[in-house]
Amino acid sequence: MRHRISKTKKLGRGMDSRRKLLRSMASAVIVYEQIETTPANAKALRSYVDKMITKGKLKTLHGHRQLLADLNTNAAKKVTEVLAERFKDRKGGYTRILISGKSKDGAKKYIVELT
């Protein structure tokens, strides 16, 4: 039996901690438009940020409230005002992942940025 198969990576954390991690990283990507992180976090973050921008493109009160539930207020405001206009003709693929090299401890680092 395949009980409790998760669709997303667990990232070595519990559900609450993983949700907080993705929320804070997605808010940072949206506000600063580029962050540096580990490969597993970058791959999990890409789909999360794409879904947030798609919700922002709806331009409805319900979509804005969903953004406020999943992001901080500055990021939600930027999605609805700036990013929705920038990506209005694009159907997906709002983020890009680039390999930036290794950190001091030898771990790989990826850059997640908005295109």
mmCIF file of N, CA, C and O in Angstrom, residues 36-39 98-111:
data_model
loop_
_atom_site.group_PDB
_atom_site.id
_atom_site.type_symbol
_atom_site.label_atom_id
_atom_site.label_comp_id
_atom_site.label_asym_id
_atom_site.label_seq_id
_atom_site.Cartn_x
_atom_site.Cartn_y
_atom_site.Cartn_z
ATOM 1 N N GLU A 36 20.083 32.673 -3.199
ATOM 2 C CA GLU A 36 20.988 31.546 -3.353
ATOM 3 C C GLU A 36 20.629 30.506 -2.302
ATOM 4 O O GLU A 36 20.484 30.838 -1.126
ATOM 5 N N THR A 37 20.494 29.244 -2.718
ATOM 6 C CA THR A 37 20.049 28.199 -1.812
ATOM 7 C C THR A 37 20.595 26.845 -2.258
ATOM 8 O O THR A 37 21.348 26.761 -3.226
ATOM 9 N N THR A 38 20.195 25.790 -1.566
ATOM 10 C CA THR A 38 20.645 24.442 -1.896
ATOM 11 C C THR A 38 19.822 23.879 -3.054
ATOM 12 O O THR A 38 18.734 24.373 -3.343
ATOM 13 N N PRO A 39 20.304 22.831 -3.703
ATOM 14 C CA PRO A 39 19.572 22.279 -4.847
ATOM 15 C C PRO A 39 18.173 21.767 -4.498
ATOM 16 O O PRO A 39 17.227 22.013 -5.247
ATOM 17 N N LEU A 98 19.814 28.487 -11.618
ATOM 18 C CA LEU A 98 21.171 28.495 -12.145
ATOM 19 C C LEU A 98 22.115 27.890 -11.110
ATOM 20 O O LEU A 98 21.921 28.076 -9.904
ATOM 21 N N ILE A 99 23.142 27.186 -11.562
ATOM 22 C CA ILE A 99 24.138 26.634 -10.646
ATOM 23 C C ILE A 99 25.169 27.720 -10.375
ATOM 24 O O ILE A 99 25.753 28.288 -11.296
ATOM 25 N N SER A 100 25.387 28.032 -9.089
ATOM 26 C CA SER A 100 26.319 29.118 -8.782
ATOM 27 C C SER A 100 27.665 28.620 -8.283
ATOM 28 O O SER A 100 28.582 29.402 -8.126
ATOM 29 N N GLY A 101 27.808 27.341 -8.013
ATOM 30 C CA GLY A 101 29.085 26.813 -7.545
ATOM 31 C C GLY A 101 28.927 26.133 -6.205
ATOM 32 O O GLY A 101 27.894 25.550 -5.906
ATOM 33 N N LYS A 102 29.979 26.227 -5.390
ATOM 34 C CA LYS A 102 29.963 25.572 -4.086
ATOM 35 C C LYS A 102 30.228 26.590 -2.989
ATOM 36 O O LYS A 102 30.901 27.590 -3.202
ATOM 37 N N SER A 103 29.705 26.286 -1.815
ATOM 38 C CA SER A 103 29.969 27.148 -0.667
ATOM 39 C C SER A 103 31.261 26.700 0.016
ATOM 40 O O SER A 103 31.936 25.772 -0.447
ATOM 41 N N LYS A 104 31.602 27.296 1.138
ATOM 42 C CA LYS A 104 32.859 26.994 1.823
ATOM 43 C C LYS A 104 32.912 25.562 2.343
ATOM 44 O O LYS A 104 33.979 24.982 2.439
ATOM 45 N N ASP A 105 31.765 25.002 2.682
ATOM 46 C CA ASP A 105 31.760 23.633 3.196
ATOM 47 C C ASP A 105 31.641 22.586 2.093
ATOM 48 O O ASP A 105 31.550 21.399 2.368
ATOM 49 N N GLY A 106 31.655 22.995 0.838
ATOM 50 C CA GLY A 106 31.619 22.066 -0.287
ATOM 51 C C GLY A 106 30.243 21.732 -0.799
ATOM 52 O O GLY A 106 30.106 20.960 -1.731
ATOM 53 N N ALA A 107 29.216 22.311 -0.199
ATOM 54 C CA ALA A 107 27.839 22.047 -0.648
ATOM 55 C C ALA A 107 27.557 22.834 -1.930
ATOM 56 O O ALA A 107 28.008 23.959 -2.083
ATOM 57 N N LYS A 108 26.758 22.237 -2.812
ATOM 58 C CA LYS A 108 26.375 22.936 -4.040
ATOM 59 C C LYS A 108 25.397 24.063 -3.715
ATOM 60 O O LYS A 108 24.595 23.949 -2.817
ATOM 61 N N LYS A 109 25.500 25.129 -4.471
ATOM 62 C CA LYS A 109 24.603 26.263 -4.307
ATOM 63 C C LYS A 109 23.938 26.577 -5.639
ATOM 64 O O LYS A 109 24.603 26.570 -6.679
ATOM 65 N N TYR A 110 22.641 26.837 -5.585
ATOM 66 C CA TYR A 110 21.886 27.205 -6.769
ATOM 67 C C TYR A 110 21.315 28.596 -6.572
ATOM 68 O O TYR A 110 21.030 29.014 -5.457
ATOM 69 N N ILE A 111 21.150 29.319 -7.665
ATOM 70 C CA ILE A 111 20.501 30.624 -7.637
ATOM 71 C C ILE A 111 19.104 30.466 -8.226
ATOM 72 O O ILE A 111 18.940 29.933 -9.317
#
